[in-house]
Coordinates of C-alpha atoms and ligand atoms in Angstrom, one line a residue:
Chain A
M1 CA -67.5 27.8 62.5
I2 CA -68.3 29.0 66.1
N3 CA -66.0 32.0 65.6
N4 CA -68.0 33.0 62.5
V5 CA -71.2 32.6 64.3
L6 CA -70.1 34.7 67.2
S7 CA -68.5 37.4 65.1
N8 CA -71.6 37.7 63.0
L9 CA -73.8 37.9 66.0
F10 CA -71.9 40.7 67.6
S11 CA -70.6 42.7 64.6
K12 CA -72.2 45.6 62.9
P13 CA -74.3 45.0 59.8
A14 CA -72.4 45.5 56.6
T15 CA -75.1 47.8 55.2
R16 CA -76.0 51.4 56.1
D17 CA -79.2 52.5 57.7
F18 CA -80.4 54.3 54.6
P19 CA -81.9 56.9 54.4
A20 CA -81.1 57.8 58.0
K21 CA -77.4 57.4 57.3
M22 CA -76.4 58.5 53.8
R23 CA -73.2 57.5 52.1
E24 CA -70.7 60.3 52.3
I25 CA -70.2 62.0 49.0
A26 CA -66.5 62.3 48.0
E27 CA -64.8 65.6 47.8
N28 CA -64.3 66.3 44.1
V29 CA -67.2 64.2 42.8
R30 CA -68.7 65.0 39.5
G31 CA -72.2 65.0 40.8
S32 CA -74.4 67.2 38.6
V33 CA -74.0 70.3 36.6
E34 CA -74.8 73.6 38.3
F35 CA -75.2 76.7 36.2
N36 CA -74.6 80.2 37.4
T37 CA -75.5 82.3 34.5
E38 CA -74.7 85.6 36.0
N39 CA -71.3 85.9 34.3
C40 CA -72.3 84.0 31.2
V41 CA -71.4 85.7 28.0
Y42 CA -73.2 83.1 25.9
C43 CA -70.1 82.2 24.0
G44 CA -71.2 78.6 23.4
A45 CA -68.0 77.0 24.4
C46 CA -69.7 74.7 26.8
A47 CA -72.2 73.5 24.2
L48 CA -69.4 72.9 21.7
K49 CA -67.5 70.7 24.1
C50 CA -70.4 68.7 25.5
P51 CA -70.2 65.2 24.2
A52 CA -73.9 64.5 25.0
N53 CA -75.3 67.7 23.3
A54 CA -77.0 68.5 26.6
I55 CA -76.4 72.2 26.4
E56 CA -77.9 74.6 23.8
V57 CA -76.8 78.2 23.8
D58 CA -78.9 80.7 21.9
R59 CA -76.7 83.8 21.7
P60 CA -79.2 86.3 20.3
A61 CA -81.8 85.3 22.9
K62 CA -79.2 85.0 25.6
K63 CA -80.5 81.7 26.6
V64 CA -78.8 78.6 27.9
T65 CA -80.9 75.5 27.8
F66 CA -79.6 72.5 29.7
D67 CA -81.1 69.1 29.5
L68 CA -80.3 67.3 32.6
Y69 CA -81.3 63.9 31.3
K70 CA -78.9 64.0 28.4
C71 CA -76.0 65.1 30.6
V72 CA -73.5 62.4 31.5
A73 CA -71.7 64.4 34.1
C74 CA -68.4 64.4 32.4
A75 CA -67.4 68.0 33.5
C76 CA -66.2 69.0 30.0
C77 CA -68.5 72.0 30.1
A78 CA -67.1 73.1 33.4
E79 CA -63.6 72.8 32.1
A80 CA -64.5 74.7 28.9
C81 CA -66.2 77.7 30.5
R82 CA -63.8 80.5 31.0
K83 CA -66.2 82.6 33.0
G84 CA -66.6 79.9 35.7
C85 CA -70.3 79.7 35.1
I86 CA -70.5 76.0 35.4
Q87 CA -69.6 74.0 38.5
M88 CA -70.0 70.3 39.2
A89 CA -72.2 70.2 42.3
K90 CA -71.3 67.8 45.1
Q91 CA -74.7 66.2 44.8
Y92 CA -76.3 63.8 42.4
A93 CA -79.1 64.9 40.1
H94 CA -82.5 64.2 41.6
P95 CA -84.9 61.9 39.9
S96 CA -88.0 63.4 38.3
Y97 CA -91.4 62.2 37.1
R98 CA -91.2 63.9 33.8
K99 CA -88.4 64.6 31.4
M100 CA -89.8 68.0 30.7
D101 CA -89.1 69.0 34.3
V102 CA -85.4 69.1 33.9
V103 CA -84.8 71.7 31.2
F104 CA -82.8 74.4 32.8
Q105 CA -83.1 77.8 31.3
G106 CA -80.6 80.4 31.9
E107 CA -81.7 84.0 32.5
P108 CA -81.1 86.6 29.9
L109 CA -78.2 88.8 30.7
L110 CA -80.2 92.0 30.3
T111 CA -83.7 92.5 31.5
D112 CA -86.3 93.4 28.9
A113 CA -88.3 96.5 28.5
N114 CA -90.9 95.5 31.1
G115 CA -88.2 94.9 33.6
D116 CA -89.0 91.2 33.6
S117 CA -86.0 89.0 33.6
Chain B
M1 CA -81.3 10.4 17.6
S2 CA -85.0 10.7 17.8
N3 CA -85.3 12.2 21.3
R4 CA -83.3 15.3 20.9
T5 CA -84.7 18.6 22.3
V6 CA -83.8 22.1 21.7
I7 CA -83.8 24.3 24.8
P8 CA -83.2 28.1 24.5
F9 CA -80.8 29.4 27.1
G10 CA -81.4 33.1 27.3
P11 CA -81.8 35.9 26.2
Q12 CA -83.5 36.3 29.6
H13 CA -82.0 33.9 32.1
P14 CA -81.7 34.1 35.9
V15 CA -78.0 33.5 36.1
L16 CA -76.9 35.5 33.1
P17 CA -78.1 39.1 33.3
E18 CA -77.0 39.8 29.8
P19 CA -78.9 39.0 26.7
I20 CA -77.2 36.2 24.7
Q21 CA -79.2 33.3 23.5
L22 CA -77.8 29.8 23.2
K23 CA -79.9 27.3 21.4
L24 CA -78.9 24.1 23.2
E25 CA -79.5 20.8 21.4
L26 CA -79.9 18.2 24.1
Q27 CA -79.7 14.4 24.1
D28 CA -81.4 13.7 27.4
E29 CA -79.5 15.9 29.8
T30 CA -76.4 16.2 27.7
V31 CA -75.7 19.1 25.4
V32 CA -74.9 18.0 21.9
S33 CA -74.5 21.3 20.3
A34 CA -75.0 25.0 20.9
I35 CA -75.9 27.8 18.5
P36 CA -75.3 31.3 19.8
H37 CA -77.5 34.2 18.8
I38 CA -76.4 37.7 19.6
G39 CA -77.7 41.1 18.6
Y40 CA -80.2 41.9 21.3
V41 CA -78.5 45.0 22.6
H42 CA -76.9 46.6 19.6
R43 CA -76.5 50.3 20.4
G44 CA -74.8 51.6 17.2
I45 CA -71.8 53.1 19.1
E46 CA -69.5 52.6 16.2
K47 CA -71.8 54.7 14.0
A48 CA -72.3 57.3 16.6
A49 CA -68.6 57.6 16.9
E50 CA -68.4 58.8 13.3
R51 CA -70.8 61.6 14.0
M52 CA -69.1 63.0 17.0
E53 CA -65.9 64.9 17.3
Y54 CA -62.9 62.7 17.9
T55 CA -62.3 64.3 21.3
Q56 CA -65.8 63.7 22.4
N57 CA -65.6 60.0 21.4
V58 CA -63.5 59.4 24.5
F59 CA -66.7 59.7 26.5
L60 CA -68.7 57.6 24.1
V61 CA -66.3 54.6 23.9
E62 CA -66.2 54.6 27.7
R63 CA -69.9 53.6 27.5
V64 CA -69.2 50.5 25.5
C65 CA -68.6 48.7 28.7
G66 CA -69.4 50.0 32.2
I67 CA -67.1 47.6 33.9
C68 CA -63.9 48.4 32.1
S69 CA -64.8 51.9 31.0
F70 CA -61.3 53.3 31.6
I71 CA -59.6 50.6 29.5
H72 CA -61.9 51.4 26.6
A73 CA -61.0 55.1 26.8
L74 CA -57.4 54.2 27.2
C75 CA -57.4 52.1 24.0
Y76 CA -59.1 54.8 22.1
C77 CA -56.8 57.6 23.4
Q78 CA -53.7 55.5 22.6
A79 CA -54.9 55.1 19.1
I80 CA -55.5 58.8 18.6
E81 CA -52.1 59.6 20.3
Q82 CA -50.4 57.3 17.7
L83 CA -52.1 59.1 14.9
Q84 CA -51.2 62.5 16.2
N85 CA -47.7 61.5 17.2
I86 CA -47.9 62.6 20.8
E87 CA -47.0 60.7 23.9
A88 CA -48.5 60.8 27.3
S89 CA -46.3 62.1 30.0
P90 CA -44.7 59.5 32.3
R91 CA -46.9 60.4 35.2
A92 CA -50.0 60.0 33.1
K93 CA -48.8 56.6 32.0
Y94 CA -48.5 55.5 35.5
L95 CA -51.9 56.9 36.5
R96 CA -53.3 55.0 33.5
V97 CA -51.8 51.8 34.9
I98 CA -53.3 52.5 38.3
W99 CA -56.8 53.1 37.1
S100 CA -56.6 50.2 34.6
E101 CA -55.5 47.7 37.2
L102 CA -58.1 48.9 39.6
H103 CA -60.7 48.3 36.9
R104 CA -59.3 44.9 36.3
L105 CA -59.4 44.2 40.0
H106 CA -63.0 45.3 40.5
S107 CA -64.1 43.4 37.3
H108 CA -62.5 40.2 38.5
H109 CA -64.3 40.7 41.9
L110 CA -67.5 41.2 40.0
W111 CA -66.9 38.0 38.0
L112 CA -65.9 35.9 41.0
G113 CA -69.1 37.0 42.7
L114 CA -71.2 36.2 39.7
F115 CA -69.4 32.9 39.3
A116 CA -70.2 31.9 42.9
D117 CA -73.8 33.0 42.2
A118 CA -73.9 30.7 39.1
F119 CA -73.7 27.6 41.3
G120 CA -75.9 29.0 43.9
Y121 CA -73.3 30.3 46.4
E122 CA -75.0 33.5 47.3
S123 CA -73.2 34.5 50.4
L124 CA -69.9 34.2 48.6
F125 CA -71.3 36.4 45.9
M126 CA -72.0 39.0 48.5
Q127 CA -68.6 38.7 50.1
F128 CA -66.9 39.4 46.8
W129 CA -69.2 42.3 46.0
R130 CA -68.6 43.8 49.4
N131 CA -64.9 43.8 48.6
R132 CA -65.6 45.3 45.3
E133 CA -67.4 48.2 46.9
M134 CA -64.1 49.4 48.5
L135 CA -62.6 49.6 45.0
M136 CA -65.6 51.5 43.7
D137 CA -65.2 54.0 46.5
I138 CA -61.6 54.6 45.3
F139 CA -63.0 55.6 41.9
D140 CA -65.4 57.9 43.5
K141 CA -62.7 59.6 45.5
T142 CA -60.0 59.8 42.8
A143 CA -62.0 60.2 39.7
G144 CA -65.3 61.7 40.9
S145 CA -67.5 58.9 39.6
R146 CA -68.0 55.3 40.6
V147 CA -68.5 53.5 37.3
I148 CA -67.7 55.6 34.2
I149 CA -64.7 57.4 35.6
S150 CA -63.9 59.6 32.6
T151 CA -60.3 60.3 33.6
C152 CA -58.6 59.3 30.4
A153 CA -58.0 62.0 27.9
I154 CA -56.1 62.2 24.6
G155 CA -52.6 63.0 25.7
G156 CA -52.7 61.9 29.2
T157 CA -55.3 62.0 32.0
R158 CA -57.8 64.6 33.1
R159 CA -57.2 64.2 36.8
D160 CA -54.2 63.6 39.0
I161 CA -54.2 61.5 42.1
S162 CA -53.1 63.3 45.2
D163 CA -50.7 61.8 47.7
V164 CA -53.5 61.5 50.2
H165 CA -55.5 59.4 47.8
L166 CA -52.5 57.3 46.8
Q167 CA -52.1 56.4 50.5
E168 CA -55.8 55.7 50.7
I169 CA -55.5 53.4 47.6
L170 CA -52.6 51.5 49.3
D171 CA -54.6 51.1 52.5
T172 CA -57.6 49.9 50.6
L173 CA -55.6 47.4 48.7
D174 CA -54.2 46.0 51.9
E175 CA -57.7 45.5 53.1
V176 CA -58.9 44.0 49.7
E177 CA -56.0 41.6 49.8
K178 CA -56.8 40.6 53.3
Q179 CA -60.4 39.9 52.3
L180 CA -59.2 38.0 49.2
D181 CA -57.1 35.8 51.4
K182 CA -60.2 34.9 53.2
T183 CA -62.7 34.5 50.3
L184 CA -60.6 33.1 47.4
P185 CA -59.7 29.8 49.1
V186 CA -63.4 29.1 49.2
I187 CA -63.6 29.3 45.4
L188 CA -60.4 27.4 44.9
N189 CA -60.6 24.7 47.6
D190 CA -64.2 24.1 48.4
Y191 CA -65.3 20.6 47.6
T192 CA -68.7 21.6 46.1
V193 CA -67.2 24.3 44.0
K194 CA -64.5 22.0 42.7
K195 CA -67.1 19.4 41.8
R196 CA -68.9 22.0 39.7
T197 CA -65.8 23.3 38.0
V198 CA -62.9 20.9 37.7
G199 CA -63.0 19.2 34.3
I200 CA -66.1 21.1 33.2
G201 CA -66.1 23.1 30.0
K202 CA -62.7 21.9 29.0
I203 CA -61.1 22.9 25.7
T204 CA -57.6 22.0 24.6
R205 CA -54.7 24.4 24.0
E206 CA -54.9 23.8 20.2
Q207 CA -58.7 24.5 20.2
A208 CA -58.2 27.7 22.2
L209 CA -55.6 28.9 19.8
E210 CA -57.5 27.9 16.7
L211 CA -60.7 29.4 17.8
G212 CA -59.1 32.6 18.8
A213 CA -59.7 32.7 22.5
A214 CA -58.6 35.8 24.4
G215 CA -57.6 36.7 27.9
P216 CA -58.1 34.4 30.8
V217 CA -59.8 31.8 28.6
L218 CA -56.6 31.5 26.6
R219 CA -54.3 31.8 29.5
A220 CA -56.1 29.0 31.3
N221 CA -54.8 26.8 28.5
G222 CA -51.2 27.6 29.2
V223 CA -50.7 30.3 26.6
A224 CA -48.9 33.2 28.1
Q225 CA -50.5 35.9 25.9
D226 CA -51.5 39.1 27.4
M227 CA -51.6 42.5 25.7
R228 CA -49.9 44.1 28.7
Q229 CA -46.8 42.4 27.4
L230 CA -46.8 45.0 24.7
G231 CA -45.7 47.4 27.4
Y232 CA -48.3 50.1 26.6
A233 CA -48.8 52.8 29.2
A234 CA -46.2 52.1 31.9
Y235 CA -46.5 48.3 31.8
G236 CA -43.2 48.0 30.1
E237 CA -41.5 49.4 33.2
L238 CA -43.3 47.3 35.8
G239 CA -41.9 43.9 35.0
F240 CA -45.1 42.2 34.0
E241 CA -45.5 38.5 33.6
P242 CA -48.8 36.9 32.5
V243 CA -50.6 34.5 34.8
T244 CA -51.2 31.1 33.2
E245 CA -52.8 27.8 34.1
N246 CA -52.8 24.6 32.2
D247 CA -56.0 22.7 32.5
G248 CA -58.3 24.7 30.3
D249 CA -61.5 24.0 32.3
C250 CA -63.8 26.3 34.4
Y251 CA -61.6 25.8 37.5
A252 CA -58.4 26.9 35.6
R253 CA -60.2 30.0 34.3
A254 CA -61.3 30.9 37.9
K255 CA -57.8 30.3 39.1
V256 CA -56.3 32.6 36.5
R257 CA -58.7 35.4 37.5
A258 CA -58.1 34.7 41.1
R259 CA -54.3 35.0 40.7
E260 CA -54.7 38.0 38.5
C261 CA -56.4 39.8 41.4
Y262 CA -53.2 39.5 43.4
Q263 CA -51.2 40.5 40.4
S264 CA -53.3 43.6 39.9
V265 CA -52.8 44.5 43.6
E266 CA -49.1 44.2 43.1
L267 CA -49.0 46.2 39.9
V268 CA -50.9 49.1 41.5
R269 CA -48.6 49.1 44.5
K270 CA -45.6 49.0 42.2
A271 CA -47.0 51.8 40.0
I272 CA -47.6 53.9 43.1
R273 CA -44.1 53.3 44.4
Q274 CA -42.6 54.3 41.0
L275 CA -45.0 57.1 40.2
P276 CA -43.0 60.0 38.7
D277 CA -43.8 63.6 39.2
G278 CA -44.7 65.9 36.3
E279 CA -47.4 67.0 34.0
I280 CA -50.4 64.8 33.4
L281 CA -51.6 66.1 30.1
T282 CA -49.7 66.6 26.8
K283 CA -51.6 69.0 24.6
P284 CA -52.6 67.3 21.3
K285 CA -51.7 69.2 18.2
G286 CA -53.3 68.9 14.7
R287 CA -56.0 66.5 13.8
P288 CA -55.7 62.7 13.5
K289 CA -55.0 61.4 10.0
G290 CA -54.3 57.8 8.9
Q291 CA -55.2 54.4 10.1
V292 CA -54.2 52.7 13.3
I293 CA -54.8 49.6 15.3
S294 CA -54.6 49.8 19.1
R295 CA -54.7 46.9 21.5
V296 CA -54.9 46.7 25.2
E297 CA -55.8 44.1 27.8
Q298 CA -59.2 44.2 29.3
P299 CA -60.2 42.1 32.3
R300 CA -61.8 39.7 29.8
G301 CA -59.0 39.7 27.2
E302 CA -57.6 41.6 24.3
L303 CA -59.5 44.7 23.2
L304 CA -58.8 46.0 19.7
Y305 CA -59.7 49.3 18.2
F306 CA -59.3 50.1 14.6
L307 CA -59.4 53.8 13.7
S308 CA -59.5 55.5 10.3
A309 CA -59.3 59.3 10.2
D310 CA -58.9 61.7 7.4
G311 CA -57.6 64.8 9.1
T312 CA -61.0 66.4 9.9
N313 CA -62.3 66.4 13.4
R314 CA -64.5 63.4 12.8
L315 CA -63.4 59.8 12.4
D316 CA -64.0 57.9 9.2
R317 CA -64.5 54.7 10.9
L318 CA -64.1 53.2 14.4
R319 CA -64.1 49.5 14.8
I320 CA -64.2 47.9 18.2
R321 CA -63.5 44.2 18.8
T322 CA -64.2 43.2 22.3
P323 CA -62.8 40.1 24.0
T324 CA -66.1 38.4 24.5
F325 CA -66.7 38.4 20.8
A326 CA -63.4 36.4 20.5
N327 CA -64.5 34.1 23.3
V328 CA -67.9 33.1 21.8
P329 CA -66.4 30.4 19.4
P330 CA -64.4 28.8 22.3
L331 CA -67.6 28.9 24.4
V332 CA -69.5 27.0 21.7
A333 CA -66.7 24.4 21.6
M334 CA -66.9 24.0 25.4
L335 CA -70.5 23.2 25.6
P336 CA -71.0 19.9 23.7
G337 CA -70.8 17.0 26.1
C338 CA -71.6 18.9 29.3
E339 CA -74.8 18.5 31.4
L340 CA -77.5 21.1 31.1
A341 CA -77.0 22.1 34.7
D342 CA -73.4 23.0 34.0
V343 CA -74.3 25.4 31.1
P344 CA -74.6 28.5 33.3
V345 CA -71.2 27.9 35.0
I346 CA -69.5 27.3 31.6
V347 CA -71.1 30.4 30.0
L348 CA -70.0 32.5 33.0
S349 CA -66.5 31.1 32.9
I350 CA -65.7 33.1 29.8
D351 CA -66.8 36.2 31.7
P352 CA -69.3 37.3 29.0
C353 CA -69.9 40.9 28.5
I354 CA -72.6 40.9 25.8
S355 CA -73.5 44.5 25.6
C356 CA -69.8 45.2 25.2
T357 CA -69.7 42.7 22.4
E358 CA -72.6 44.2 20.5
R359 CA -71.6 47.8 21.1
Ligands
SF4_401 S1 -71.7 78.9 30.4 FE1 -69.6 79.6 30.1 S2 -69.0 78.5 28.2 FE2 -71.2 78.3 28.4 S3 -72.0 80.0 27.1 FE3 -71.8 80.8 29.2 S4 -69.8 81.7 29.4 FE4 -69.8 80.4 27.5
SF4_402 S1 -71.2 67.6 32.3 FE1 -70.7 66.8 30.3 S2 -72.5 65.9 29.4 FE2 -73.1 67.2 31.2 S3 -73.6 69.2 30.2 FE3 -71.4 69.3 30.9 S4 -70.3 68.6 29.1 FE4 -72.4 68.0 28.7

């Protein structure tokens, strides 16, 4: 009994001082999906493999739409993409107020006539 | 006869976070009968599985149960592998055992904590859950996710475990075992805990068999039945013996799970020692065709998948029977005769996973 009391008095707390001290994120964690559409050829392989239907690829419009809130962070898309456009980021997806916020839209490969991307 | 009352236990109840309702018919403080009502969290996973491709279903079935996600995926993958006539590589089989047993270990920790909480032992609850955290960190490091680890794939596993991580697992297990040595005796020897569990919620061996109990509920009645005896994955090579107890009460069920914790630690150690080198994924060929039943042992008991496929890339039918579903009839048999205050302890003693049951 007295041992327990003493060890509890002088030991560190079991919890972390969040948010001052964050939990370390593991090396190859499947945190969240990160698109890098520069090399994207809009083949649609990622959308085909995604079990959550979180990715939509519109080939003619050269558009990749990603719904973060459908994504289950399984990394199937990252494995499927041959162009290496998709990486699993070492950070978890941030919360958001609105579901609309999170639709990621890839940039078209070519700029249009006005030079807008 | 006249002064019987019906008290609803659940679907919202402080000790049981999951929605099952038991209508308890009471004579004074004693339960006379119990009628279970389930169906509050039906999610239609079986139907959804018919709409998705069979390869994508691995990620769907993992979500049947967050606590033993890997084991669900394993059961499903083994079924598809049987239909496609492929076999996972030896290394994948051992990796599957490692992740399965780690899941069992963390599930039993979770249960032991909740069980302690059910009779108001909150500090013990926290001790167990602190231990469990070390196991969750292993998943984070080896699989990239804490809960739904998504490492099982048709034909093997998606990730390998590096030697560094294997050593880390071994170190963590040493620590977990050390902590278990400290905390488990409280559950098993404490006077108050024994008062609340010994002889409570007792069923006989015959009842357990007749009512189709599964897992620790069955093994607490002295029936050495465990699906790991089938030798799936690498269990056949690890010399596995089921843990049994004979009393059939809440205490015996706690004891079975407590001893299974040590058994899982040993199994993981053995699997790591014997882990062969080689590929982790066998490429599946063709599409599944035919019907198959696959059974594995979950922390809560026998898990059964029935699959019917017709050679397209979608399944005809997926049927999942979870162990809690099998354990509800024994639960209803345990309750009559007990005090109202013992109901939470008895309900928890079957380790209910209701959302798993309702899929
Ligand atoms: S992200 Fe990769 S897989 Fe997806 S459309 Fe682009 S190139 Fe294809
Ligand atoms: S991580 Fe998985 S769920 Fe998320 S977009 Fe990629 S394939 Fe879809």
